[in-house]
Amino acid sequence: MTDETTGAAGEAGGIAPDALRDETGHVSARWLDGLRDALRAGDIERLSALMEPLHSADAGDVIEALEQDERLALVTLLGDAFDYSALTEVDDAVRADLIEAIPNADIARGVAELDSDDAVFILEDIEPGDREEILNQLPAFERLSLKRSLDYPEDSAGRRMQTDFIAIPPFWTVGQTIDYLRADKDLPDEFYQIYVVDPGYRLLGTLSLDKFLRSKRDIRIADIMNADPLTVPAASDQEEAARTFERYDLVEVGVVDDAVRLVGVLTIDDIVDVIQEEATEDIQRMAGVGDEEISDSVFGALKSRLVWLCVNLVTAILASLVIGLFNATIEQMVALAALMPIVASMGGNAATQTMTVTVRALAMHELDRRKVMRLISREMIVGVVNGAVFAVLIGIVTTLRYGNPGLGAVIAMAMIINMFVAGSAGVLIPLLLNRLKADPAVASGTFVTTLTDVIGFFAFLSIAGLWFDLF
Amino acid sequence: MTDETTGAAGEAGGIAPDALRDETGHVSARWLDGLRDALRAGDIERLSALMEPLHSADAGDVIEALEQDERLALVTLLGDAFDYSALTEVDDAVRADLIEAIPNADIARGVAELDSDDAVFILEDIEPGDREEILNQLPAFERLSLKRSLDYPEDSAGRRMQTDFIAIPPFWTVGQTIDYLRADKDLPDEFYQIYVVDPGYRLLGTLSLDKFLRSKRDIRIADIMNADPLTVPAASDQEEAARTFERYDLVEVGVVDDAVRLVGVLTIDDIVDVIQEEATEDIQRMAGVGDEEISDSVFGALKSRLVWLCVNLVTAILASLVIGLFNATIEQMVALAALMPIVASMGGNAATQTMTVTVRALAMHELDRRKVMRLISREMIVGVVNGAVFAVLIGIVTTLRYGNPGLGAVIAMAMIINMFVAGSAGVLIPLLLNRLKADPAVASGTFVTTLTDVIGFFAFLSIAGLWFDLF
């Protein structure tokens, strides 16, 4: 995740610089054919010439476009010339299969070259036995720093952080600092601010590079640093860190341990990935899909979906039992069977709309108490108005279709009731789940549509029953 | 979006520095009470003391927490001390109402102080007449640069870009450049790279600040610059720009016009907002909600949802007509009416799962030709397996409930058919819409669930009809 950005395409191997990607933006068949030729010929020089100029994101796309045996051949042939940062850019399933197949000693050599955040990203999914073996083959300093990151909980800021950063004492001048930066070869590849620490690495302040650049050589760092910088606790969730980045438009932030010692830094590129992951998670959870990736196997996909399909089966049977209560009513007029799904379906749709808006607002932390009250009342009013509009429409359609104004009135009444329930449930159920510290995205969909199915069928059939009794 | 980051809370007005936010992270009632007191008393000094230390994101949250008349009073009382960048951090509806109420001359003075990207963000939603009036009150240079940005299409890179940047000639040395940066007071507030241009502002290269800092004073810029930098065309869509940022982990990128002249820069903070917007758009479109915000009025919410509810009404009526074809079958056995929604509901759920995974993968540009084929076959297999699993389950339940193995077999067969159709349609319909250059998120939901409803009802009732005929 750290290579210097060059052009988007390879420039070697006698292939035009723009040939890596075709017009759809995917790796082109022609470029891949060239790589496959080199793979089959075992031509290491040509392989290096093709792969070496690539940004790690492009190299990742190339790896994904290959078959598993080709991927392994590429890594094996390139040996130490293979840049493991490409593996941070591929799907989890692709990475797991490939890592599984590469000897631990090779992985250790590759990981040693990476920035700490990339190394942790690769190591965290390797099973503990292999991981220990790989860590033991790393130099002591790297091993300890990676182990410390891996000790933080999954999805925490400590896991995502980069442990290389520039830390200087407050009594240095701008000139001293510039000289230090020019002299030291062992600095991180990319950095956006300089950290000012005491001898115990407690964070005293930060200095952005642009401010630093604009200051004269004899100015003391302590006089220009931001002495009250935002920080992120290492144990905090990456989502929380992402919110801090978003809210304050940060590019880099210091990560501190319980004793406010600087242990690493988080940069925006990692946070962008977190934001995308969280959005995908929300979208998939609302639809009853687990943490699934496009590269998952059939079995993985089945596993991630079966739970909610089972829940849906139970709730569908529940709705079916409700209908069963009205067998006698349906026998009196079989048209009811054809009409009842309309009421249920409209309620389900309206509820999904309301629920989606609510769940997203909760995920984005947009709702304070005042906005919650406003949202609830808005959604109830929207429910009533939608109910009225569609009651009139479906009432007219039903009256015309069956030549029966009574039946039109029955379905209209059921529609108003169900649309109001849909609006209310769509906003209240996610809020309730959130209050109970459950993820509102996970269960809202099934709960809400079950409710609108049951209410839809019940309202329509019971009103129809009453109407039969009366007339 | 550009203030130097300080602590997250106000530090003035005799209130503890951490009092701005309560434990839920929202603006605290106590802090707001203090502000309201100052507003009522017209105490401009105290208002400034409270608002001035706030980051624009915090100031935005404060404005959102106030009532409309209080917001206007705050802006009016603070006058030129009010920082208009706070308005880039509030909901569209809140901003629109407030801007509407502020005199154009005041807006012009406020906007003149902003970075160009923030100024454009506020100006673009103002109606053309007022916008022209405001622009005409700005200094000529700012007016022209803002007009140029506003001439680019909505949601383009040109609209989002910042037109202040650091551009230097290639023959300067590092030392000359540092001296220039130290001398010029009119530089952008924050910058992450330096642009190297020819006299016609054609982009020759870029230089990241960290590399620049590590280079000695006598080195020529042309020798250390990245001579093949990534750029974004000003007319390209902001989504495309966001993908470039994500793919190559950028923090800042140059925006060029058709003649490859540097016209502005895009920074990651704007891109993070774009990513969140796009995710929200996808989520809401799949649920049949338009570009709606939490702060929209009842009328706004109704408008954004009515279209898809109308479409759903039509498709629900269609499903109802299909059921109507089988009135005679249902009359023979009214239990069919209670069972048929189970088949439809399971298909709808399975299709939504598949569709969600597909739409998200399309939005993230994860699918090349090879992955598309793999996804299609995976989803069809998942459909068949899910169909088999739930056919057995519902077959057993139905047999036990009605003591009728024939009925169990009928619903089991319908379940297999509908789950296979659900899996296939869930992946094929979004892919087809995408191929037709339509947004797969917009229409997939309704199309897919209509299909599974219709197939579900039809398969179940027609198989039941055949079974009656045979036995």
GROMACS .gro file of C-alpha atoms in nm, chain B residues 300-443:
model
  144
  771GLY     CA    1  -3.913   1.539   0.002
  772ALA     CA    2  -3.932   1.189   0.146
  773LEU     CA    3  -4.264   1.120  -0.025
  774LYS     CA    4  -4.128   1.238  -0.358
  775SER     CA    5  -3.817   1.021  -0.335
  776ARG     CA    6  -4.019   0.707  -0.264
  777LEU     CA    7  -4.343   0.742  -0.456
  778VAL     CA    8  -4.201   0.636  -0.793
  779TRP     CA    9  -4.086   0.296  -0.677
  780LEU     CA   10  -4.397   0.235  -0.473
  781CYS     CA   11  -4.599   0.301  -0.790
  782VAL     CA   12  -4.380   0.059  -0.984
  783ASN     CA   13  -4.427  -0.192  -0.705
  784LEU     CA   14  -4.803  -0.145  -0.717
  785VAL     CA   15  -4.804  -0.231  -1.086
  786THR     CA   16  -4.586  -0.538  -1.036
  787ALA     CA   17  -4.792  -0.649  -0.734
  788ILE     CA   18  -5.106  -0.624  -0.946
  789LEU     CA   19  -4.929  -0.830  -1.211
  790ALA     CA   20  -4.853  -1.100  -0.955
  791SER     CA   21  -5.214  -1.079  -0.842
  792LEU     CA   22  -5.335  -1.136  -1.201
  793VAL     CA   23  -5.118  -1.448  -1.217
  794ILE     CA   24  -5.286  -1.579  -0.903
  795GLY     CA   25  -5.623  -1.488  -1.054
  796LEU     CA   26  -5.555  -1.736  -1.336
  797PHE     CA   27  -5.575  -2.014  -1.080
  798ASN     CA   28  -5.898  -1.921  -0.903
  799ALA     CA   29  -6.044  -2.259  -0.989
  800THR     CA   30  -5.745  -2.442  -0.847
  801ILE     CA   31  -5.755  -2.242  -0.523
  802GLU     CA   32  -6.129  -2.306  -0.494
  803GLN     CA   33  -6.055  -2.679  -0.501
  804MET     CA   34  -5.818  -2.640  -0.207
  805VAL     CA   35  -5.811  -2.313  -0.017
  806ALA     CA   36  -5.494  -2.419   0.169
  807LEU     CA   37  -5.303  -2.328  -0.146
  808ALA     CA   38  -5.377  -1.961  -0.075
  809ALA     CA   39  -5.201  -1.986   0.260
  810LEU     CA   40  -4.902  -2.175   0.121
  811MET     CA   41  -4.825  -1.980  -0.195
  812PRO     CA   42  -4.673  -1.673  -0.023
  813ILE     CA   43  -4.406  -1.899   0.134
  814VAL     CA   44  -4.264  -1.994  -0.205
  815ALA     CA   45  -4.276  -1.633  -0.324
  816SER     CA   46  -4.119  -1.494  -0.006
  817MET     CA   47  -3.828  -1.743  -0.004
  818GLY     CA   48  -3.755  -1.665  -0.367
  819GLY     CA   49  -3.767  -1.292  -0.301
  820ASN     CA   50  -3.523  -1.325  -0.012
  821ALA     CA   51  -3.276  -1.546  -0.198
  822ALA     CA   52  -3.290  -1.318  -0.501
  823THR     CA   53  -3.224  -1.011  -0.285
  824GLN     CA   54  -2.918  -1.179  -0.136
  825THR     CA   55  -2.772  -1.264  -0.475
  826MET     CA   56  -2.863  -0.926  -0.619
  827THR     CA   57  -2.703  -0.736  -0.332
  828VAL     CA   58  -2.374  -0.920  -0.370
  829THR     CA   59  -2.379  -0.860  -0.747
  830VAL     CA   60  -2.474  -0.492  -0.731
  831ARG     CA   61  -2.206  -0.420  -0.471
  832ALA     CA   62  -1.940  -0.603  -0.672
  833LEU     CA   63  -2.039  -0.399  -0.980
  834ALA     CA   64  -2.025  -0.075  -0.781
  835MET     CA   65  -1.676  -0.163  -0.657
  836HIS     CA   66  -1.564  -0.262  -1.008
  837GLU     CA   67  -1.458  -0.602  -0.883
  838LEU     CA   68  -1.590  -0.802  -1.177
  839ASP     CA   69  -1.380  -0.882  -1.482
  840ARG     CA   70  -1.505  -1.128  -1.745
  841ARG     CA   71  -1.360  -1.428  -1.566
  842LYS     CA   72  -1.515  -1.333  -1.234
  843VAL     CA   73  -1.852  -1.268  -1.397
  844MET     CA   74  -1.864  -1.622  -1.535
  845ARG     CA   75  -1.756  -1.761  -1.200
  846LEU     CA   76  -2.018  -1.555  -1.016
  847ILE     CA   77  -2.300  -1.661  -1.249
  848SER     CA   78  -2.223  -2.029  -1.212
  849ARG     CA   79  -2.174  -1.995  -0.837
  850GLU     CA   80  -2.510  -1.824  -0.792
  851MET     CA   81  -2.693  -2.082  -1.003
  852ILE     CA   82  -2.544  -2.364  -0.799
  853VAL     CA   83  -2.626  -2.180  -0.476
  854GLY     CA   84  -2.982  -2.141  -0.607
  855VAL     CA   85  -3.017  -2.512  -0.677
  856VAL     CA   86  -2.867  -2.618  -0.344
  857ASN     CA   87  -3.078  -2.369  -0.148
  858GLY     CA   88  -3.378  -2.485  -0.349
  859ALA     CA   89  -3.313  -2.848  -0.258
  860VAL     CA   90  -3.256  -2.772   0.111
  861PHE     CA   91  -3.569  -2.562   0.151
  862ALA     CA   92  -3.776  -2.792  -0.070
  863VAL     CA   93  -3.711  -3.078   0.173
  864LEU     CA   94  -3.783  -2.857   0.477
  865ILE     CA   95  -4.107  -2.703   0.347
  866GLY     CA   96  -4.213  -3.038   0.199
  867ILE     CA   97  -4.190  -3.203   0.541
  868VAL     CA   98  -4.359  -2.912   0.721
  869THR     CA   99  -4.644  -2.904   0.469
  870THR     CA  100  -4.694  -3.281   0.477
  871LEU     CA  101  -4.715  -3.277   0.856
  872ARG     CA  102  -4.938  -2.969   0.875
  873TYR     CA  103  -5.193  -3.084   0.620
  874GLY     CA  104  -5.136  -3.462   0.647
  875ASN     CA  105  -5.098  -3.453   0.270
  876PRO     CA  106  -4.769  -3.579   0.114
  877GLY     CA  107  -4.891  -3.482  -0.235
  878LEU     CA  108  -4.924  -3.119  -0.128
  879GLY     CA  109  -4.577  -3.143   0.031
  880ALA     CA  110  -4.435  -3.266  -0.300
  881VAL     CA  111  -4.608  -2.985  -0.492
  882ILE     CA  112  -4.465  -2.707  -0.274
  883ALA     CA  113  -4.121  -2.873  -0.273
  884MET     CA  114  -4.108  -2.873  -0.653
  885ALA     CA  115  -4.224  -2.511  -0.671
  886MET     CA  116  -3.957  -2.416  -0.416
  887ILE     CA  117  -3.674  -2.570  -0.621
  888ILE     CA  118  -3.788  -2.392  -0.936
  889ASN     CA  119  -3.829  -2.055  -0.768
  890MET     CA  120  -3.498  -2.068  -0.577
  891PHE     CA  121  -3.313  -2.148  -0.899
  892VAL     CA  122  -3.489  -1.863  -1.078
  893ALA     CA  123  -3.409  -1.637  -0.781
  894GLY     CA  124  -3.038  -1.717  -0.793
  895SER     CA  125  -3.020  -1.677  -1.169
  896ALA     CA  126  -3.225  -1.357  -1.186
  897GLY     CA  127  -3.045  -1.209  -0.886
  898VAL     CA  128  -2.716  -1.225  -1.070
  899LEU     CA  129  -2.829  -1.187  -1.434
  900ILE     CA  130  -3.063  -0.888  -1.404
  901PRO     CA  131  -2.806  -0.653  -1.242
  902LEU     CA  132  -2.542  -0.768  -1.493
  903LEU     CA  133  -2.782  -0.704  -1.781
  904LEU     CA  134  -2.875  -0.358  -1.653
  905ASN     CA  135  -2.507  -0.278  -1.614
  906ARG     CA  136  -2.439  -0.393  -1.970
  907LEU     CA  137  -2.721  -0.167  -2.088
  908LYS     CA  138  -2.545   0.124  -1.908
  909ALA     CA  139  -2.830   0.149  -1.656
  910ASP     CA  140  -2.749   0.168  -1.285
  911PRO     CA  141  -2.794  -0.191  -1.163
  912ALA     CA  142  -2.887  -0.068  -0.816
  913VAL     CA  143  -3.187   0.136  -0.930
  914ALA     CA  144  -3.423  -0.114  -1.074
   0.00000   0.00000   0.00000
